[in-house]
Amino acid sequence: MKAMVFTRYGAPDVLTLQEVAKPAPGDDEVLIRVRATSVTSAECAMRRGRPLWGRVVLGLGRPRKRMRTLGLEVAGEVESVGRNVRRFGGGDQVFGFTGFTLGACAEYVCLPEKASLAPKPANLSHEEAAAVVDGASTALFFLNGKANVRPGHRVLVNGASGSIGTYAVQLAKHFGAEVTGVCGTRNTDLVRSLGADKVIDYTKEDFTRNGERYDVVFDTVNKSSFLRCKGSLTRNGCYLPTSGLMNNALMLWTRMAGGRRVSTGMSVEKNEALIFLSELIETGGLKVVIDRRYRLEQAADAHRYVEEGHKTGNVVIAVG
Ligand SMILES: NC(=O)c1ccc[n+]([C@@H]2O[C@H](COP(=O)([O-])OP(=O)(O)OC[C@H]3O[C@@H](n4cnc5c(N)ncnc54)[C@H](OP(=O)(O)O)[C@@H]3O)[C@@H](O)[C@H]2O)c1
């Protein structure tokens, strides 16, 4: 089968299309014929091998053999299953998250039956479904799991035009919050159309200096800091950054201190989230924003584009 492989860390050119062995499902595994995957900013960081601590998982000097094909999000159809598998059968249309095993940037991928995998929303194409998996489930993990957003909460989403951000605006509205989206000039109409009550153009206004207070500041793109945002939080407000080692330390510190707090973490187990999101999508409650589409052999171009840091919503790769 064809797979996009990288054997060393570096610029997008390290990705090459190669012929590799088609995987065979183990007893508890599902073999998926990949129809679509995506390129996320997290995967660009993995490909670069930066930050360095990421190499503890991926491989110190070069990517480990079993992690040489990227691809976190997948949509496709089940081709065959191992003999112990009960949840899925041949022909099922699915979408899911490969997690630390990666591998969706290829014609086939095997995932354990227990992996984050669910029936694909019936009203989405494979490309749209792949674009839902990580961004929407991460937004849900933070807004519902970490901040418990409820009706009446004032939520600010920084990076409202990105993958996590476009879903965060919609999910915060779904939970009944009053939502402010922060994005650049060219995306203000889009963010408003996703349901934001107020939109702040970050090129014209610094949201940390406008005197407003929010119950939740969700920085999906990690362009702010707790220190800068503290004054924008209500007394028991919550600051949600999606990454940053320092933020983990701040999470422990602010938990002990009480009052305004930092909450962060990694959304890895996504099964429940995928089922929740699927229902929401099928009832028209969540839109998918796709910026660009590429073919498998154009994955390096997709990485080049995503790496610029200005994609709107999601970038997907059609496979086959
Ligand atoms: N914790 C977890 O489980 C988890 C899971 C997935 C990802 N992540 C992390 O989440 C981050 C990426 O999120 P993502 O994929 O949603 O991002 P993304 O889609 O790559 O973000 C791109 C968007 O960010 C906007 N942006 C750039 N600078 C901005 C600024 N200063 N203020 C406001 N918006 C700005 C850009 O708009 P303009 O073009 O107008 O600049 C663009 O639309 C990464 O750090 C990744 O590691 C964490």
Short mmCIF file of C-alpha atoms and ligand atoms in Angstrom, two decimals:
data_model
loop_
_atom_site.label_atom_id
_atom_site.label_comp_id
_atom_site.label_asym_id
_atom_site.label_seq_id
_atom_site.Cartn_x
_atom_site.Cartn_y
_atom_site.Cartn_z
CA MET A 1 0.00 0.00 0.00
CA LYS A 2 1.01 3.66 -0.34
CA ALA A 3 1.97 5.60 2.78
CA MET A 4 3.48 8.99 3.49
CA VAL A 5 6.63 8.16 5.46
CA PHE A 6 9.22 10.25 7.34
CA THR A 7 12.44 8.62 8.54
CA ARG A 8 14.05 11.75 9.99
CA TYR A 9 12.84 14.97 11.62
CA GLY A 10 12.81 18.16 9.58
CA ALA A 11 11.06 20.36 7.01
CA PRO A 12 8.01 19.05 5.06
CA ASP A 13 10.39 17.59 2.41
CA VAL A 14 11.22 14.73 4.82
CA LEU A 15 7.79 13.28 3.91
CA THR A 16 8.01 10.83 1.01
CA LEU A 17 5.37 8.64 -0.60
CA GLN A 18 6.48 5.02 -0.24
CA GLU A 19 5.19 1.53 -0.95
CA VAL A 20 4.99 -0.30 2.40
CA ALA A 21 3.44 -3.55 3.63
CA LYS A 22 -0.34 -3.44 4.10
CA PRO A 23 -1.11 -4.01 7.80
CA ALA A 24 -3.07 -7.08 8.88
CA PRO A 25 -5.49 -6.80 11.82
CA GLY A 26 -4.66 -8.68 15.02
CA ASP A 27 -7.41 -10.56 16.90
CA ASP A 28 -8.65 -7.36 18.60
CA GLU A 29 -8.05 -4.98 15.72
CA VAL A 30 -9.96 -3.32 12.92
CA LEU A 31 -8.41 -2.78 9.47
CA ILE A 32 -9.60 0.52 8.00
CA ARG A 33 -9.41 1.48 4.33
CA VAL A 34 -8.50 5.15 4.82
CA ARG A 35 -10.60 7.59 2.76
CA ALA A 36 -9.46 10.79 4.45
CA THR A 37 -7.06 12.09 7.05
CA SER A 38 -5.90 15.59 7.96
CA VAL A 39 -2.82 17.64 8.73
CA THR A 40 -2.88 19.36 12.13
CA SER A 41 -0.43 21.82 13.61
CA ALA A 42 0.42 19.17 16.25
CA GLU A 43 1.57 16.82 13.45
CA CYS A 44 3.76 19.52 11.94
CA ALA A 45 5.47 19.76 15.33
CA MET A 46 5.91 15.96 15.40
CA ARG A 47 7.44 16.00 11.91
CA ARG A 48 9.87 18.75 12.94
CA GLY A 49 10.74 16.87 16.15
CA ARG A 50 10.11 20.11 18.05
CA PRO A 51 9.62 20.68 20.91
CA LEU A 52 12.34 18.20 21.78
CA TRP A 53 10.42 16.59 24.66
CA GLY A 54 7.99 15.19 22.06
CA ARG A 55 10.80 12.89 20.93
CA VAL A 56 10.51 10.92 24.18
CA VAL A 57 7.42 9.36 22.58
CA LEU A 58 8.33 9.62 18.89
CA GLY A 59 11.99 8.56 19.09
CA LEU A 60 15.07 10.48 20.21
CA GLY A 61 17.36 10.70 17.15
CA ARG A 62 14.81 9.76 14.51
CA PRO A 63 11.17 8.65 14.50
CA ARG A 64 10.63 5.09 15.76
CA LYS A 65 9.88 2.58 12.99
CA ARG A 66 6.25 2.14 14.01
CA MET A 67 5.67 5.93 14.10
CA ARG A 68 7.02 6.86 10.69
CA THR A 69 3.64 7.46 9.11
CA LEU A 70 1.81 10.48 10.53
CA GLY A 71 -1.98 10.88 10.49
CA LEU A 72 -3.93 11.40 13.73
CA GLU A 73 -7.43 11.72 12.32
CA VAL A 74 -9.01 9.09 10.11
CA ALA A 75 -12.26 8.45 8.27
CA GLY A 76 -12.86 5.43 6.10
CA GLU A 77 -14.46 2.04 5.92
CA VAL A 78 -13.72 -1.14 7.82
CA GLU A 79 -12.21 -3.67 5.45
CA SER A 80 -11.84 -6.56 7.89
CA VAL A 81 -11.74 -7.24 11.63
CA GLY A 82 -9.90 -9.60 13.98
CA ARG A 83 -11.77 -12.62 15.33
CA ASN A 84 -12.49 -11.05 18.77
CA VAL A 85 -13.90 -7.79 17.41
CA ARG A 86 -17.60 -7.21 18.12
CA ARG A 87 -18.14 -3.43 17.76
CA PHE A 88 -17.40 -3.25 14.05
CA GLY A 89 -17.76 -5.35 10.93
CA GLY A 90 -16.64 -5.20 7.29
CA GLY A 91 -18.12 -2.27 5.35
CA ASP A 92 -18.81 -0.05 8.41
CA GLN A 93 -18.13 3.63 7.78
CA VAL A 94 -16.06 4.94 10.70
CA PHE A 95 -14.13 7.96 11.95
CA GLY A 96 -11.55 8.00 14.69
CA PHE A 97 -8.25 8.96 16.26
CA THR A 98 -5.05 6.98 15.88
CA GLY A 99 -3.42 8.65 18.90
CA PHE A 100 0.17 7.76 19.70
CA THR A 101 0.23 4.99 17.08
CA LEU A 102 -0.41 7.53 14.25
CA GLY A 103 -0.47 5.97 10.74
CA ALA A 104 -3.58 7.39 9.01
CA CYS A 105 -1.58 9.13 6.26
CA ALA A 106 -1.68 5.87 4.30
CA GLU A 107 -4.12 3.72 2.34
CA TYR A 108 -4.80 1.42 5.32
CA VAL A 109 -4.44 1.64 9.07
CA CYS A 110 -5.12 -0.89 11.86
CA LEU A 111 -6.63 0.28 15.13
CA PRO A 112 -7.58 -1.68 18.25
CA GLU A 113 -11.33 -2.21 18.58
CA LYS A 114 -11.12 -0.22 21.83
CA ALA A 115 -9.44 2.76 20.12
CA SER A 116 -11.25 6.09 19.72
CA LEU A 117 -13.36 4.91 16.81
CA ALA A 118 -17.07 5.39 16.09
CA PRO A 119 -19.59 5.16 13.25
CA LYS A 120 -19.10 8.12 10.90
CA PRO A 121 -21.88 10.77 11.04
CA ALA A 122 -24.18 9.81 8.17
CA ASN A 123 -24.47 13.36 6.82
CA LEU A 124 -20.72 13.99 6.51
CA SER A 125 -18.28 13.09 3.75
CA HIS A 126 -15.16 11.22 4.79
CA GLU A 127 -13.13 14.42 4.46
CA GLU A 128 -15.50 16.32 6.75
CA ALA A 129 -15.61 13.46 9.25
CA ALA A 130 -11.81 13.25 9.48
CA ALA A 131 -11.75 17.00 10.15
CA VAL A 132 -14.02 16.63 13.17
CA VAL A 133 -12.07 14.12 15.23
CA ASP A 134 -9.28 15.95 17.04
CA GLY A 135 -10.38 19.59 16.88
CA ALA A 136 -13.95 19.04 18.05
CA SER A 137 -13.13 16.43 20.69
CA THR A 138 -10.35 18.63 22.09
CA ALA A 139 -12.71 21.61 22.27
CA LEU A 140 -15.24 19.39 24.07
CA PHE A 141 -12.56 18.03 26.44
CA PHE A 142 -11.66 21.56 27.55
CA LEU A 143 -15.07 23.28 27.56
CA ASN A 144 -17.07 20.44 29.06
CA GLY A 145 -14.49 18.31 30.84
CA LYS A 146 -12.20 21.03 32.22
CA ALA A 147 -14.35 24.17 32.56
CA ASN A 148 -17.85 22.67 32.79
CA VAL A 149 -19.28 25.48 30.68
CA ARG A 150 -22.93 26.15 31.54
CA PRO A 151 -25.71 28.52 30.43
CA GLY A 152 -24.87 32.10 31.28
CA HIS A 153 -21.09 31.61 31.34
CA ARG A 154 -19.05 34.17 29.45
CA VAL A 155 -16.51 32.31 27.32
CA LEU A 156 -13.71 33.83 25.24
CA VAL A 157 -12.17 31.63 22.53
CA ASN A 158 -8.75 32.82 21.35
CA GLY A 159 -7.84 31.38 17.94
CA ALA A 160 -11.54 31.09 17.05
CA SER A 161 -10.69 30.56 13.35
CA GLY A 162 -8.49 27.49 13.92
CA SER A 163 -9.45 23.84 14.09
CA ILE A 164 -10.15 23.67 17.83
CA GLY A 165 -11.42 27.26 17.82
CA THR A 166 -14.13 26.86 15.16
CA TYR A 167 -15.56 23.95 17.15
CA ALA A 168 -15.05 25.69 20.51
CA VAL A 169 -17.19 28.65 19.46
CA GLN A 170 -20.03 26.33 18.39
CA LEU A 171 -19.79 24.01 21.41
CA ALA A 172 -19.67 26.88 23.91
CA LYS A 173 -22.86 28.24 22.29
CA HIS A 174 -24.38 24.75 22.42
CA PHE A 175 -23.73 24.69 26.20
CA GLY A 176 -25.54 28.03 26.54
CA ALA A 177 -22.58 30.38 26.98
CA GLU A 178 -22.21 33.93 25.76
CA VAL A 179 -19.27 33.59 23.36
CA THR A 180 -16.58 36.01 22.27
CA GLY A 181 -14.35 34.79 19.44
CA VAL A 182 -10.88 36.24 18.84
CA CYS A 183 -9.52 35.93 15.29
CA GLY A 184 -7.84 37.89 12.50
CA THR A 185 -9.62 40.35 10.17
CA ARG A 186 -10.33 37.93 7.30
CA ASN A 187 -12.16 35.45 9.57
CA THR A 188 -14.43 37.74 11.59
CA ASP A 189 -17.52 36.99 9.42
CA LEU A 190 -16.85 33.25 9.62
CA VAL A 191 -16.55 33.28 13.42
CA ARG A 192 -19.76 35.32 13.70
CA SER A 193 -21.50 32.81 11.40
CA LEU A 194 -20.45 30.00 13.75
CA GLY A 195 -22.48 31.66 16.49
CA ALA A 196 -20.09 34.00 18.33
CA ASP A 197 -22.01 36.80 20.05
CA LYS A 198 -19.01 39.10 19.80
CA VAL A 199 -15.89 38.96 17.65
CA ILE A 200 -12.57 40.62 18.47
CA ASP A 201 -10.02 41.16 15.70
CA TYR A 202 -6.69 40.41 17.34
CA THR A 203 -4.84 42.60 14.83
CA LYS A 204 -6.82 45.64 16.07
CA GLU A 205 -7.64 44.96 19.72
CA ASP A 206 -5.93 43.22 22.64
CA PHE A 207 -8.67 41.32 24.48
CA THR A 208 -6.64 41.38 27.71
CA ARG A 209 -6.90 45.19 27.79
CA ASN A 210 -10.56 45.86 27.01
CA GLY A 211 -11.80 45.68 30.62
CA GLU A 212 -14.13 42.70 29.96
CA ARG A 213 -14.30 39.69 32.35
CA TYR A 214 -14.87 36.09 31.29
CA ASP A 215 -15.64 32.90 33.23
CA VAL A 216 -13.50 31.01 30.73
CA VAL A 217 -10.62 32.13 28.52
CA PHE A 218 -9.90 29.23 26.15
CA ASP A 219 -6.65 29.89 24.29
CA THR A 220 -6.78 27.23 21.59
CA VAL A 221 -3.63 28.51 19.84
CA ASN A 222 -1.49 29.30 22.91
CA LYS A 223 -0.77 32.90 21.95
CA SER A 224 -1.48 34.36 25.41
CA SER A 225 -0.45 33.53 28.97
CA PHE A 226 -2.21 33.13 32.32
CA LEU A 227 -0.40 36.19 33.61
CA ARG A 228 -1.68 38.34 30.75
CA CYS A 229 -5.21 36.92 30.94
CA LYS A 230 -5.63 36.91 34.74
CA GLY A 231 -7.23 40.37 34.72
CA SER A 232 -9.75 39.19 32.08
CA LEU A 233 -11.03 36.36 34.29
CA THR A 234 -13.88 36.55 36.80
CA ARG A 235 -12.99 35.76 40.44
CA ASN A 236 -13.28 32.00 39.94
CA GLY A 237 -12.59 32.13 36.22
CA CYS A 238 -10.67 29.47 34.35
CA TYR A 239 -7.83 29.87 31.83
CA LEU A 240 -7.57 26.98 29.37
CA PRO A 241 -4.37 26.72 27.28
CA THR A 242 -4.12 23.69 24.96
CA SER A 243 -0.40 23.14 25.57
CA GLY A 244 2.75 24.40 27.30
CA LEU A 245 4.84 22.72 29.99
CA MET A 246 4.70 25.81 32.22
CA ASN A 247 0.89 25.66 32.16
CA ASN A 248 0.96 22.25 33.84
CA ALA A 249 2.92 23.71 36.75
CA LEU A 250 0.52 26.68 36.87
CA MET A 251 -2.42 24.28 36.94
CA LEU A 252 -1.14 22.67 40.16
CA TRP A 253 -0.19 26.00 41.70
CA THR A 254 -3.52 27.73 40.99
CA ARG A 255 -5.48 24.68 42.18
CA MET A 256 -3.79 24.99 45.59
CA ALA A 257 -4.07 28.77 45.72
CA GLY A 258 -7.83 28.89 44.90
CA GLY A 259 -9.58 31.61 42.86
CA ARG A 260 -8.67 32.07 39.21
CA ARG A 261 -7.20 28.86 37.87
CA VAL A 262 -5.38 27.28 34.95
CA SER A 263 -6.60 23.98 33.58
CA THR A 264 -4.91 22.05 30.82
CA GLY A 265 -4.32 18.46 29.68
CA MET A 266 -4.39 16.21 26.63
CA SER A 267 -7.49 14.82 25.02
CA VAL A 268 -6.52 11.25 24.15
CA GLU A 269 -9.49 8.97 24.90
CA LYS A 270 -12.17 10.19 22.49
CA ASN A 271 -14.77 7.42 22.23
CA GLU A 272 -17.52 9.12 24.23
CA ALA A 273 -16.72 12.45 22.60
CA LEU A 274 -17.04 11.00 19.09
CA ILE A 275 -20.47 9.56 19.86
CA PHE A 276 -21.64 12.87 21.39
CA LEU A 277 -20.26 14.86 18.43
CA SER A 278 -21.76 12.48 15.90
CA GLU A 279 -25.25 12.98 17.34
CA LEU A 280 -24.76 16.75 17.40
CA ILE A 281 -23.59 16.78 13.77
CA GLU A 282 -26.45 14.58 12.58
CA THR A 283 -28.96 16.99 14.13
CA GLY A 284 -27.27 19.97 12.47
CA GLY A 285 -25.69 21.33 15.66
CA LEU A 286 -22.06 21.48 14.53
CA LYS A 287 -20.52 22.72 11.28
CA VAL A 288 -17.18 21.58 9.88
CA VAL A 289 -14.89 24.23 8.40
CA ILE A 290 -12.49 22.96 5.74
CA ASP A 291 -9.89 25.32 4.41
CA ARG A 292 -7.96 23.23 1.86
CA ARG A 293 -8.04 19.71 0.47
CA TYR A 294 -4.97 17.79 -0.72
CA ARG A 295 -4.28 14.30 -2.10
CA LEU A 296 -2.06 11.79 -0.29
CA GLU A 297 0.92 12.48 -2.55
CA GLN A 298 0.59 16.21 -1.74
CA ALA A 299 0.98 15.74 2.03
CA ALA A 300 4.23 17.75 2.12
CA ASP A 301 2.41 20.71 0.52
CA ALA A 302 -0.33 20.38 3.14
CA HIS A 303 2.31 20.45 5.90
CA ARG A 304 3.91 23.54 4.34
CA TYR A 305 0.56 25.32 4.43
CA VAL A 306 -0.46 24.26 7.96
CA GLU A 307 2.96 25.16 9.32
CA GLU A 308 2.41 28.81 8.37
CA GLY A 309 -0.08 28.90 11.27
CA HIS A 310 -2.87 30.62 9.33
CA LYS A 311 -5.20 27.85 8.25
CA THR A 312 -8.91 28.41 8.74
CA GLY A 313 -10.54 25.42 10.41
CA ASN A 314 -9.09 22.23 8.97
CA VAL A 315 -6.83 20.92 6.21
CA VAL A 316 -7.72 17.46 4.92
CA ILE A 317 -6.08 14.82 2.78
CA ALA A 318 -8.19 12.63 0.50
CA VAL A 319 -6.78 9.12 0.23
CA GLY A 320 -7.49 6.85 -2.69
N1 LIG B 1 -4.36 19.44 24.55
C1 LIG B 1 -4.74 18.71 23.52
O1 LIG B 1 -5.31 17.62 23.68
C2 LIG B 1 -4.48 19.22 22.13
C3 LIG B 1 -5.05 18.54 21.03
C4 LIG B 1 -4.84 19.06 19.75
C5 LIG B 1 -4.05 20.21 19.58
N2 LIG B 1 -3.49 20.82 20.66
C6 LIG B 1 -2.69 22.05 20.51
O2 LIG B 1 -3.54 23.08 19.99
C7 LIG B 1 -2.79 23.98 19.22
C8 LIG B 1 -3.31 24.12 17.83
O3 LIG B 1 -4.69 24.25 17.74
P1 LIG B 1 -5.40 24.26 16.31
O4 LIG B 1 -5.00 23.06 15.51
O5 LIG B 1 -6.82 24.52 16.55
O6 LIG B 1 -4.70 25.54 15.62
P2 LIG B 1 -4.69 25.94 14.10
O7 LIG B 1 -5.92 25.47 13.42
O8 LIG B 1 -3.39 25.58 13.49
O9 LIG B 1 -4.72 27.55 14.28
C9 LIG B 1 -4.65 28.36 13.18
C10 LIG B 1 -5.46 29.62 13.45
O10 LIG B 1 -4.88 30.37 14.52
C11 LIG B 1 -5.13 31.76 14.27
N3 LIG B 1 -4.17 32.60 14.98
C12 LIG B 1 -2.84 32.72 14.75
N4 LIG B 1 -2.31 33.63 15.59
C13 LIG B 1 -3.33 34.08 16.36
C14 LIG B 1 -3.40 35.03 17.43
N5 LIG B 1 -2.33 35.68 17.87
N6 LIG B 1 -4.60 35.23 18.00
C15 LIG B 1 -5.71 34.60 17.57
N7 LIG B 1 -5.70 33.69 16.56
C16 LIG B 1 -4.52 33.45 15.96
C17 LIG B 1 -4.95 31.89 12.76
O11 LIG B 1 -5.65 32.99 12.30
P3 LIG B 1 -4.91 34.10 11.36
O12 LIG B 1 -4.58 33.41 10.09
O13 LIG B 1 -5.90 35.19 11.21
O14 LIG B 1 -3.67 34.51 12.10
C18 LIG B 1 -5.50 30.54 12.23
O15 LIG B 1 -6.82 30.63 11.75
C19 LIG B 1 -1.37 23.40 19.12
O16 LIG B 1 -0.57 24.06 20.07
C20 LIG B 1 -1.57 21.93 19.49
O17 LIG B 1 -0.42 21.35 20.03
C21 LIG B 1 -3.70 20.35 21.91
#
